[in-house]
Coordinates of N, CA and C in Angstrom, one line a residue:
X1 N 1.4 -15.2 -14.7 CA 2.4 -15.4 -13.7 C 2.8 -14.1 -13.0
X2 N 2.8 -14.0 -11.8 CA 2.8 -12.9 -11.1 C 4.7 -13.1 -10.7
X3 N 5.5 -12.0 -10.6 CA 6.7 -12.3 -10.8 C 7.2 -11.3 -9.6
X4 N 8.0 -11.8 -8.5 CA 8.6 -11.1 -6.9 C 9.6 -11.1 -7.3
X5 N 10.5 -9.6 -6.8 CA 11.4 -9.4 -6.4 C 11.6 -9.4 -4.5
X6 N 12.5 -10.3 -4.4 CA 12.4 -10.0 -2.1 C 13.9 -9.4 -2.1
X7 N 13.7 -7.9 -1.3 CA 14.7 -7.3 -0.6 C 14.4 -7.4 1.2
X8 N 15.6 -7.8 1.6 CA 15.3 -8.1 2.6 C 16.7 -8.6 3.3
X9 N 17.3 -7.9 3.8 CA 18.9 -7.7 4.1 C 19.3 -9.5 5.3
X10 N 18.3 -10.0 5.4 CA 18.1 -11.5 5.8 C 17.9 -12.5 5.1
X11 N 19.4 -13.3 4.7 CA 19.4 -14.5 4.0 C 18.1 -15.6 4.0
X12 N 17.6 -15.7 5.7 CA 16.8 -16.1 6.1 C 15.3 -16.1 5.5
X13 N 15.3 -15.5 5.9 CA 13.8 -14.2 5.3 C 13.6 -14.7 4.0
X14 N 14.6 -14.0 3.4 CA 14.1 -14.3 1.6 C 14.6 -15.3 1.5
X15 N 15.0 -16.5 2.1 CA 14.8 -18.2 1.3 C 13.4 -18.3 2.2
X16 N 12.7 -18.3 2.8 CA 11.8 -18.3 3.4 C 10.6 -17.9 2.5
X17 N 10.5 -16.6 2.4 CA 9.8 -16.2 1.3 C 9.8 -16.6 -0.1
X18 N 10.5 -17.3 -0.5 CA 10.6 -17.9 -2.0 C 10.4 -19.2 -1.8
X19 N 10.4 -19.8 -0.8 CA 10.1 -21.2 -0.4 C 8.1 -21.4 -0.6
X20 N 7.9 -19.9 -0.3 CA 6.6 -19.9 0.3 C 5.9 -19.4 -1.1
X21 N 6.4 -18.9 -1.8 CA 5.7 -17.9 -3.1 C 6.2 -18.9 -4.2
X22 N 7.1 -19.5 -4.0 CA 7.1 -21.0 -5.2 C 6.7 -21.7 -5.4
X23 N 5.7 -22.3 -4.4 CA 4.9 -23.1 -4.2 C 3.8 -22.9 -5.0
X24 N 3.2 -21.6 -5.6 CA 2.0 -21.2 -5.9 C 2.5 -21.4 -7.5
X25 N 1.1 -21.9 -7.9 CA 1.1 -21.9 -9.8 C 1.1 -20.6 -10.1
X26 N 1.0 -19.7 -9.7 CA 0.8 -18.2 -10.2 C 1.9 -17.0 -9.7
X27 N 2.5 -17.9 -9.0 CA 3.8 -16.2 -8.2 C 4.9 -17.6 -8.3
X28 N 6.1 -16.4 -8.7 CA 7.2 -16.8 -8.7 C 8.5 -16.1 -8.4
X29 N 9.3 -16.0 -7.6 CA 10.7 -15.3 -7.3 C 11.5 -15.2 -8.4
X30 N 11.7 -14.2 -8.9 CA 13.1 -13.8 -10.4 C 13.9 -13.6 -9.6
X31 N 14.3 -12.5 -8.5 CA 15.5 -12.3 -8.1 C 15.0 -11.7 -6.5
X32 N 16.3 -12.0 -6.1 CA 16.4 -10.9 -4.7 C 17.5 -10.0 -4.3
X33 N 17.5 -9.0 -3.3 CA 18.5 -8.1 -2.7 C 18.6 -8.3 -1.9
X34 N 19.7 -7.7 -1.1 CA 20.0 -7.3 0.7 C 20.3 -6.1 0.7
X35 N 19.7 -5.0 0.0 CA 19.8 -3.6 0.7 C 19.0 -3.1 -0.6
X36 N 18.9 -1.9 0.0 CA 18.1 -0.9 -1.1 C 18.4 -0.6 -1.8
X37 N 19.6 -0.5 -2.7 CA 20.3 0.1 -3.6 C 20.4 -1.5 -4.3
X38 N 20.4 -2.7 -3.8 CA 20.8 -3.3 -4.7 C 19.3 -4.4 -5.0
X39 N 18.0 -3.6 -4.4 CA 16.8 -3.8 -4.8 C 16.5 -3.1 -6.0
X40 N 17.0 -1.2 -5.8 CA 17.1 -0.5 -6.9 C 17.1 -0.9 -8.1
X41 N 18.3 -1.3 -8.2 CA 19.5 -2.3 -9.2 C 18.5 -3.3 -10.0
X42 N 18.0 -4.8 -9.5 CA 17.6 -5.6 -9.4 C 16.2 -5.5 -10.3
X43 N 15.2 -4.1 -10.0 CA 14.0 -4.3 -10.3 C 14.1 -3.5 -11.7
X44 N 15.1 -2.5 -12.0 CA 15.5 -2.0 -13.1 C 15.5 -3.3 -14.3
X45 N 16.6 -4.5 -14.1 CA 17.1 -5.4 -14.7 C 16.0 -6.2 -15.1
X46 N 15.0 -6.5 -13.8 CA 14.0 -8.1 -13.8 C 13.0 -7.4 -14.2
X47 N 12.2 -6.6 -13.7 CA 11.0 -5.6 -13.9 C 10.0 -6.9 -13.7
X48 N 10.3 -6.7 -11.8 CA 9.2 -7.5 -11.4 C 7.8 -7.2 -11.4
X49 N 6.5 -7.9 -11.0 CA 5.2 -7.2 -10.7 C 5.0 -6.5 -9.3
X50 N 6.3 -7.2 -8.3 CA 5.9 -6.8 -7.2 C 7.2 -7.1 -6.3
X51 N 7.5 -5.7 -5.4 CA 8.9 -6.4 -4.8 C 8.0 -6.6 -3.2
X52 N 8.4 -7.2 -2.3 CA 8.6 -7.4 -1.0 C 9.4 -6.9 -0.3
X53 N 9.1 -5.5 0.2 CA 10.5 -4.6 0.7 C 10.7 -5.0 1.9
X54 N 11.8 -5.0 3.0 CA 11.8 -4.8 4.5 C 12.3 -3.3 4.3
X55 N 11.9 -3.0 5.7 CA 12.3 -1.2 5.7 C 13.7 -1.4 6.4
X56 N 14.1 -1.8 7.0 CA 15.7 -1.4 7.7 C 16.4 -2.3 7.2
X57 N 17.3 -1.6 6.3 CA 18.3 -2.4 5.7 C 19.5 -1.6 5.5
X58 N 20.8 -2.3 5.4 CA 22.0 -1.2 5.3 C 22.1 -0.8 3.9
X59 N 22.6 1.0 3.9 CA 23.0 2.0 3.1 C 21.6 2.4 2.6
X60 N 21.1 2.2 1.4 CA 19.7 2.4 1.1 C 18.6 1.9 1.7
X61 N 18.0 2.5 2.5 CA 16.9 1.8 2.9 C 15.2 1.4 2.6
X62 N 14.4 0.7 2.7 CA 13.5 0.6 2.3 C 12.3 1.4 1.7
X63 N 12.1 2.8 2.3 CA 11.5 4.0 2.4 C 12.3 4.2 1.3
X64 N 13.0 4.7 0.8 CA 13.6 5.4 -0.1 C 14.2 4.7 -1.3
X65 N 14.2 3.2 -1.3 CA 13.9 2.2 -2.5 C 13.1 2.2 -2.4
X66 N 11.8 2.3 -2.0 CA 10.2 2.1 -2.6 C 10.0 3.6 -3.3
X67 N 10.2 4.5 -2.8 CA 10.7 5.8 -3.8 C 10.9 5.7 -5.0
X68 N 12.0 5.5 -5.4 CA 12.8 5.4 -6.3 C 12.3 4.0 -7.3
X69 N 11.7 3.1 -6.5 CA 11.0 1.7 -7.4 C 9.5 2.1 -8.0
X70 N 8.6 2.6 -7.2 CA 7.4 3.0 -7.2 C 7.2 3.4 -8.8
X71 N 8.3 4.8 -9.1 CA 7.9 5.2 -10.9 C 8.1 4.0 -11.9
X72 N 8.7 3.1 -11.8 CA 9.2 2.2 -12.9 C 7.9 1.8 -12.6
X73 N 6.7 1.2 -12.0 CA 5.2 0.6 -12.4 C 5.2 -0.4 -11.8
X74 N 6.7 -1.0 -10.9 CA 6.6 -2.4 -9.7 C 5.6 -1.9 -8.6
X75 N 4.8 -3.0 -8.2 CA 4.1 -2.8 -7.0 C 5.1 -2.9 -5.8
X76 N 5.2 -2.0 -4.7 CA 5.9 -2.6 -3.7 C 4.9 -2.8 -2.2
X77 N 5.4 -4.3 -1.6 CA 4.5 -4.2 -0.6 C 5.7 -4.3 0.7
X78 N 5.7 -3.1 2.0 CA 6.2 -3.6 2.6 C 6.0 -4.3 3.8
X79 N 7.3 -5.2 4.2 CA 7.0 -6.1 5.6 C 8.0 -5.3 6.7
X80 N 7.0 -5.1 7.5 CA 7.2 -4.3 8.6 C 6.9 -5.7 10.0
X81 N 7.4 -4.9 11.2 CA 7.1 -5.3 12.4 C 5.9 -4.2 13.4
X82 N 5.2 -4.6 13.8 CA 5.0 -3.4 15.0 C 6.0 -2.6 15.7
X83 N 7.0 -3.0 16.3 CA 7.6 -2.4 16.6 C 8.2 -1.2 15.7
X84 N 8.1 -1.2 14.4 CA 8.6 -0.3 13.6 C 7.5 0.4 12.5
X85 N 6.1 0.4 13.3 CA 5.0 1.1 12.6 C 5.4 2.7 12.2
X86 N 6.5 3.0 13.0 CA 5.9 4.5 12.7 C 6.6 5.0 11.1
X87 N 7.4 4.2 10.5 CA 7.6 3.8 9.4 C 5.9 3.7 8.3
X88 N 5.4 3.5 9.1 CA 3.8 3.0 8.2 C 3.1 4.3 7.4
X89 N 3.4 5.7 8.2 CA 3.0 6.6 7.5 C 3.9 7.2 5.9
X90 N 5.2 6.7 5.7 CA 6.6 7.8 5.2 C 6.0 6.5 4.2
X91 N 5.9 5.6 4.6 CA 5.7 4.4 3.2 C 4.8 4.3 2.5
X92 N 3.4 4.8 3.1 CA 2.1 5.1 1.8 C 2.9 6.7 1.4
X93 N 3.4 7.2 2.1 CA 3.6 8.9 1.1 C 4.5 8.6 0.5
X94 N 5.5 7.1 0.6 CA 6.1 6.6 -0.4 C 6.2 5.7 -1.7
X95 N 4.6 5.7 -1.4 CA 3.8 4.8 -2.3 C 4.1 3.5 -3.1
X96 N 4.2 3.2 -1.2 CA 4.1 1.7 -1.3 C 2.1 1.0 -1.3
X97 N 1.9 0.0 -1.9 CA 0.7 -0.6 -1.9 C 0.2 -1.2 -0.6
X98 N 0.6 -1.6 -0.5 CA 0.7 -2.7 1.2 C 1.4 -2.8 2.2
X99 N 1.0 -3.6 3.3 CA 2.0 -4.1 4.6 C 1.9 -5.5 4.6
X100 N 3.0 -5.7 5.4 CA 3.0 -7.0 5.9 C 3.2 -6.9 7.5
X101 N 3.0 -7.7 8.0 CA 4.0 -7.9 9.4 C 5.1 -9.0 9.2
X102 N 5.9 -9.3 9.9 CA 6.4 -10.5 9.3 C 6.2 -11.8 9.7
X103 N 5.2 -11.8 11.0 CA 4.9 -12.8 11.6 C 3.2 -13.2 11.0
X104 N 3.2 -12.5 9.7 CA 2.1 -12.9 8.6 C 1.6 -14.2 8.2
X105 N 0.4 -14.8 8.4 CA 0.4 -16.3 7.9 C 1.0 -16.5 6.3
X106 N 1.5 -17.2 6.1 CA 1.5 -17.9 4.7 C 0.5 -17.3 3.6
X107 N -0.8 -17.8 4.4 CA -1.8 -16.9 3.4 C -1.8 -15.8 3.0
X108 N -2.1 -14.8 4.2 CA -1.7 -13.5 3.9 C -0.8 -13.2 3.0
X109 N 0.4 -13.4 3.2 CA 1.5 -13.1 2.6 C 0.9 -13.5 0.9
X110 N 0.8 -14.3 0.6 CA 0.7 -14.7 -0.9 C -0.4 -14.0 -1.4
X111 N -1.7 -13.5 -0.4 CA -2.6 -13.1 -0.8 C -2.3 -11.3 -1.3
X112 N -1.3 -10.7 -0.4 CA -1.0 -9.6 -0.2 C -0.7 -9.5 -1.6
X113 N 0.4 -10.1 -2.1 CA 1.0 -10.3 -3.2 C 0.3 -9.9 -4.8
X114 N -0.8 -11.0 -4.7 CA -1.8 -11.2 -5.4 C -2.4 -9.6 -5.7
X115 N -3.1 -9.3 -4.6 CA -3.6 -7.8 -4.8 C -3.1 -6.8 -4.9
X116 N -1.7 -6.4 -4.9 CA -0.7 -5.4 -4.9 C -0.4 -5.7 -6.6
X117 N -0.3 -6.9 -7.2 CA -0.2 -7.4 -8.4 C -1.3 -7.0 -9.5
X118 N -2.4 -6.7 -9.1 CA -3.8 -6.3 -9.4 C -4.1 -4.9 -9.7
X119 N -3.1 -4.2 -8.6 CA -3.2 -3.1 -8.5 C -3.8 -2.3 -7.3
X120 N -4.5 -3.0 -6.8 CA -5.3 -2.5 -5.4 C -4.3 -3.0 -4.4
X121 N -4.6 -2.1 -3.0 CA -3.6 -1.9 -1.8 C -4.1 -2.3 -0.9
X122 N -3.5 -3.1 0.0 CA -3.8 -4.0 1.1 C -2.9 -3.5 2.7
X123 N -3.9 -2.9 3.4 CA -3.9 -2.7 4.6 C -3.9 -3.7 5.7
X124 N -3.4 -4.3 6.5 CA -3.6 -5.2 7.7 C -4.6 -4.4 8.8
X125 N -5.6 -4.6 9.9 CA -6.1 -4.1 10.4 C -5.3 -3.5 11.5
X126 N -4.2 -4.4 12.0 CA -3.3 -4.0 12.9 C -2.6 -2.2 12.3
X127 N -1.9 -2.5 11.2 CA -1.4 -1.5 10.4 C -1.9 0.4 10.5
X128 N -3.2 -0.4 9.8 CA -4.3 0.3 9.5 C -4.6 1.4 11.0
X129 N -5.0 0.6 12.0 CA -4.9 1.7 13.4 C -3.7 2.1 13.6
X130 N -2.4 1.7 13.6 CA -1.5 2.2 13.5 C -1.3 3.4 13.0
X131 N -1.8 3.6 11.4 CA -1.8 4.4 10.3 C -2.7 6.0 11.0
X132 N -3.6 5.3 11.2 CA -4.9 6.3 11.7 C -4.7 7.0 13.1
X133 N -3.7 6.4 13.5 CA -3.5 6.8 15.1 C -2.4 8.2 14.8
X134 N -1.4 8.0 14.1 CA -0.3 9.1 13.1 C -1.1 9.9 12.8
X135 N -2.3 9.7 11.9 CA -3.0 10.9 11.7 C -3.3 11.4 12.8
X136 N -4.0 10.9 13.9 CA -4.1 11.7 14.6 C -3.8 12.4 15.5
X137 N -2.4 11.9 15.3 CA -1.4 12.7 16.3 C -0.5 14.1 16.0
X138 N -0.8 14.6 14.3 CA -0.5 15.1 13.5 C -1.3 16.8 13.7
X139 N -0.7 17.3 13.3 CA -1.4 19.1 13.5 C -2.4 18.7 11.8
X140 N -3.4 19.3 11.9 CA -4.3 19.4 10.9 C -3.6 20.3 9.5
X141 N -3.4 19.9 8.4 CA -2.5 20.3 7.4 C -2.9 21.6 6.4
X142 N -4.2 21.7 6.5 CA -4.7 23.0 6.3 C -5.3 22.6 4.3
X143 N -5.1 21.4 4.1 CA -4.7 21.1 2.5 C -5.6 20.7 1.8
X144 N -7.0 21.2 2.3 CA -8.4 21.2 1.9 C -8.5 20.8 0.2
X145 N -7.1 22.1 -0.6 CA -7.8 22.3 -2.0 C -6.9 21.0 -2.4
X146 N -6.1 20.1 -1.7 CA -5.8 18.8 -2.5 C -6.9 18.2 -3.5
X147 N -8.0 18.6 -3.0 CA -9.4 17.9 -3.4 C -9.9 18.7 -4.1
X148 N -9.7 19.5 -4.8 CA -10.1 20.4 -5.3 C -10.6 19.8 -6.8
X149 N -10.1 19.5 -7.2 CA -10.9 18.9 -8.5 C -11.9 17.6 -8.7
X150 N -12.2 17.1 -7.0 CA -13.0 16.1 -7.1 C -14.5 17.0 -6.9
X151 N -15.7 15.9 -7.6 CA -17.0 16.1 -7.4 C -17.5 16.1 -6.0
X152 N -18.9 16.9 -5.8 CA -19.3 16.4 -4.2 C -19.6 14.9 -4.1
X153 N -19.8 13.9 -5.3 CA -20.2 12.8 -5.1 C -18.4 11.9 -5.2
X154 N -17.5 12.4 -5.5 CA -16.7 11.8 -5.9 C -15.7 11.6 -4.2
X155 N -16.1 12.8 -3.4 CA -15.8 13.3 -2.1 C -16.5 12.3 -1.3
X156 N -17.5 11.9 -1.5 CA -18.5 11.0 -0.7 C -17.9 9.6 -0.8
X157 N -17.4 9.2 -2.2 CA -17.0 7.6 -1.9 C -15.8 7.6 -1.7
X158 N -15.2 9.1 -1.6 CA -13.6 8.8 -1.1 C -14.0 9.1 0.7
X159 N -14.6 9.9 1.5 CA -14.6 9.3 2.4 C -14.7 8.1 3.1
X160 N -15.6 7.1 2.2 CA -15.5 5.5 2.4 C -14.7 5.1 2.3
X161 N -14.0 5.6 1.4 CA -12.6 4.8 1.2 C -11.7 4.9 2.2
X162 N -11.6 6.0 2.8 CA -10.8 6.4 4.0 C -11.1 5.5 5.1
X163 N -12.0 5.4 4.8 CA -12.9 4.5 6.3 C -13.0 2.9 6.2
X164 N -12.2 2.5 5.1 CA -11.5 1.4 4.7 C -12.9 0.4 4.2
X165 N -13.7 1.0 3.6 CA -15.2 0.4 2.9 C -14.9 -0.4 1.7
X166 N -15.7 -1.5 0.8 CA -15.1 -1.9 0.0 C -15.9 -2.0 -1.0
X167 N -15.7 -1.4 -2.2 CA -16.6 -1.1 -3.5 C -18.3 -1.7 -3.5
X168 N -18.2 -3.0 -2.9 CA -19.5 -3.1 -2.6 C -20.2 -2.6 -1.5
X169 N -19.8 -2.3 -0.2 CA -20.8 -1.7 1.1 C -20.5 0.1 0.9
X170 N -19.3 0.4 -0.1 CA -19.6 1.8 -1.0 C -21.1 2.1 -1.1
X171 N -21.1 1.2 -2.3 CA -22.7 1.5 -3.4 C -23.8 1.3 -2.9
X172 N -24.0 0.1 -1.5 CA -24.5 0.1 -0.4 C -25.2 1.6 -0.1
X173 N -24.3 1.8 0.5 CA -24.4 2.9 1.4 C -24.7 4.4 0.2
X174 N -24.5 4.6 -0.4 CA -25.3 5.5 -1.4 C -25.7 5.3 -2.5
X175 N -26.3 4.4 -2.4 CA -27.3 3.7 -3.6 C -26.9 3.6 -5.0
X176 N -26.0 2.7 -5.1 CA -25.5 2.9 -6.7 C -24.6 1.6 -7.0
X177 N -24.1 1.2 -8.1 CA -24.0 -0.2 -8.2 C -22.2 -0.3 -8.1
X178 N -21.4 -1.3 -7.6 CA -20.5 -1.7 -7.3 C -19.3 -0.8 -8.9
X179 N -19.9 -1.5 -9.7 CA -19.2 -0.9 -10.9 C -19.2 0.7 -11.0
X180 N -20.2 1.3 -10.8 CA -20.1 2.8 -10.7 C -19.0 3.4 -9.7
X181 N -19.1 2.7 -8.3 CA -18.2 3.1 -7.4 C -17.1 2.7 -7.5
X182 N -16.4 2.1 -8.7 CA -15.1 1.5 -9.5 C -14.7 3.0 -9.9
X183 N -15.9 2.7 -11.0 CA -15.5 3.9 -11.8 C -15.0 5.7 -11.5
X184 N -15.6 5.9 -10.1 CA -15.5 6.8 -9.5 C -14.3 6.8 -8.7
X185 N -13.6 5.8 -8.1 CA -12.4 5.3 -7.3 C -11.4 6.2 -8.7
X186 N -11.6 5.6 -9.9 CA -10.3 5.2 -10.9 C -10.4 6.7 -11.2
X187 N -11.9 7.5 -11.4 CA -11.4 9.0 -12.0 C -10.9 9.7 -11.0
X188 N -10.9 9.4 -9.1 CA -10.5 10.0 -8.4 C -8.6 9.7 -8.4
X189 N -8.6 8.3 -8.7 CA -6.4 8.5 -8.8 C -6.9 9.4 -9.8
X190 N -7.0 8.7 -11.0 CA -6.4 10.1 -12.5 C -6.8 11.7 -11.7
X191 N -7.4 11.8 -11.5 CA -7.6 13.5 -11.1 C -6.5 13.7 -9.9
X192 N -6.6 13.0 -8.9 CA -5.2 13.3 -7.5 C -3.7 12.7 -8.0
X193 N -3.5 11.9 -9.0 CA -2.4 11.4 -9.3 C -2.3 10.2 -8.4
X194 N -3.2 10.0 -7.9 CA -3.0 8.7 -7.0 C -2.8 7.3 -7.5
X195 N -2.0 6.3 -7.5 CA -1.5 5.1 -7.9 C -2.4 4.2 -7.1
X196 N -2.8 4.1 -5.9 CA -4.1 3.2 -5.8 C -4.7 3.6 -4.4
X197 N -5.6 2.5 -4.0 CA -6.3 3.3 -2.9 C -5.9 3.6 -1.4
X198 N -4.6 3.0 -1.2 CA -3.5 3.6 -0.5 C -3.0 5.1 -0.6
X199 N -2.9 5.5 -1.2 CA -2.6 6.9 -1.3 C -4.0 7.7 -1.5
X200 N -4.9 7.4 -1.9 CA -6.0 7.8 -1.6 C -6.7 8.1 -0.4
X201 N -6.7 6.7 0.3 CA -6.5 7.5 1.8 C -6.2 8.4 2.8
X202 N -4.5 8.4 2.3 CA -3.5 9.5 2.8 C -3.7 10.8 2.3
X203 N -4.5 11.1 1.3 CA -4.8 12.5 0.5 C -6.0 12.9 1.4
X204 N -7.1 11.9 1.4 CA -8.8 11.6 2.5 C -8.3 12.5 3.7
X205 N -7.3 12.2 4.3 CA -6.8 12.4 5.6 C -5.8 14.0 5.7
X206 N -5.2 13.9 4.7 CA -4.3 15.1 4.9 C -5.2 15.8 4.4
X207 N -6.0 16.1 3.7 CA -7.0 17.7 3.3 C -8.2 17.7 4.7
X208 N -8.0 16.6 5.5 CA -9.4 17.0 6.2 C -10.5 16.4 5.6
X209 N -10.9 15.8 4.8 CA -12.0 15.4 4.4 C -12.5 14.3 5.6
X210 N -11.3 13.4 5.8 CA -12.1 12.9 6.8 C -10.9 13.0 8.7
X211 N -11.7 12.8 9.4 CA -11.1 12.6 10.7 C -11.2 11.7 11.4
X212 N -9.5 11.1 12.5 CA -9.7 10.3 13.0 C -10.9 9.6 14.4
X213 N -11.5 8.6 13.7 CA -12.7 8.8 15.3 C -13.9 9.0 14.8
X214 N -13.9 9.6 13.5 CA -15.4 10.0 12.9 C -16.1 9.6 11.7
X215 N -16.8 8.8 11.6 CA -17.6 8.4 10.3 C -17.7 9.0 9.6
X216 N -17.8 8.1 8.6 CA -18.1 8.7 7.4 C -19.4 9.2 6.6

């Protein structure tokens, strides 16, 4: 049983969302908040698998409860709007797992859940350019040696990763089996400290290894 915490400063919203995630044999709502501080609070007590943050909320806000949530080992995924993407960069370096939009299907949303629960991070494609567009609007960070303790082969499947590839068209593309390119993903967090392939990404991008516009 996969177990939600919903912060989300709208009554609305979170009966909405627990309407939607109760329904499922496998996800279930323990508790909810209306602000960040009393999401804080909440995930301390329940020690969910996974909160559903909104980013603007009063006194504590989302960005800085997914902070402060992130070390206890809850997955956080947040639901954002377009209109408030530029939030999308501060929340993977806040190491959040996922996005939502909030005009997300049903599916989505449950599915997001599911793989943030798993451990792996779920990007929306909308997001995702969003994400990539920040980088590239960004002065180049000079932060080459972040990578410094990865292999040249370990460099190679994290550029795929960057380029939003998925363990199997990885091994694909440099001849090696889906499980190996597991294995290489998991020594690259342990070696960067990275919690999943969301921040892997963001590491891909800030040293330069890869750039926006250009293959991998």
């Amino acid at each position: 049983m996969i177990t939600v915490l919903l912060a989300d400063d709208q009554p609305l919203v979170r009966a909405g969302l627990r309407a939607l995630l109760d329904t499922e044999d496998d996800l279930t709502v323990i508790g909810e908040a209306a602000d960040g501080r009393e999401a804080v609070r909440e995930v301390a007590r329940l020690r969910p698998a996974v909160v559903l943050m909104d980013i603007r909320m009063p006194g504590l806000d989302g960005l800085e409860a997914t902070r402060e949530i992130v070390p206890t080992g809850a997955r956080v995924v947040v639901v954002t709007t377009f209109d408030l993407d530029e939030y999308v960069y501060e929340a993977l370096r806040s190491g959040a797992s996922g996005f939502l939009v909030k005009d997300a299907e049903p599916a989505e949303i449950r599915h997001a859940v599911r793989v943030a629960a798993r451990g792996d991070a779920l990007l929306s494609p909308g997001v995702t350019r969003r994400l990539i567009e920040e980088f590239a609007a960004r002065p180049a960070s000079g932060s080459a040696h972040l990578l410094a303790p990865l292999t040249a082969r370990e460099r190679e499947v994290l550029a795929r990763v960057a380029h939003g590839l998925t363990n199997t068209q990885i091994a694909e593309e440099l001849f090696m089996s889906p499980a190996t390119v597991k294995t290489h993903v998991n020594r690259m967090m342990a070696k960067l400290a990275a919690h999943d392939r969301a921040q892997l990404v963001v590491l891909a991008y800030e040293s330069g290894l890869v750039r926006p516009g250009h293959s991998a």
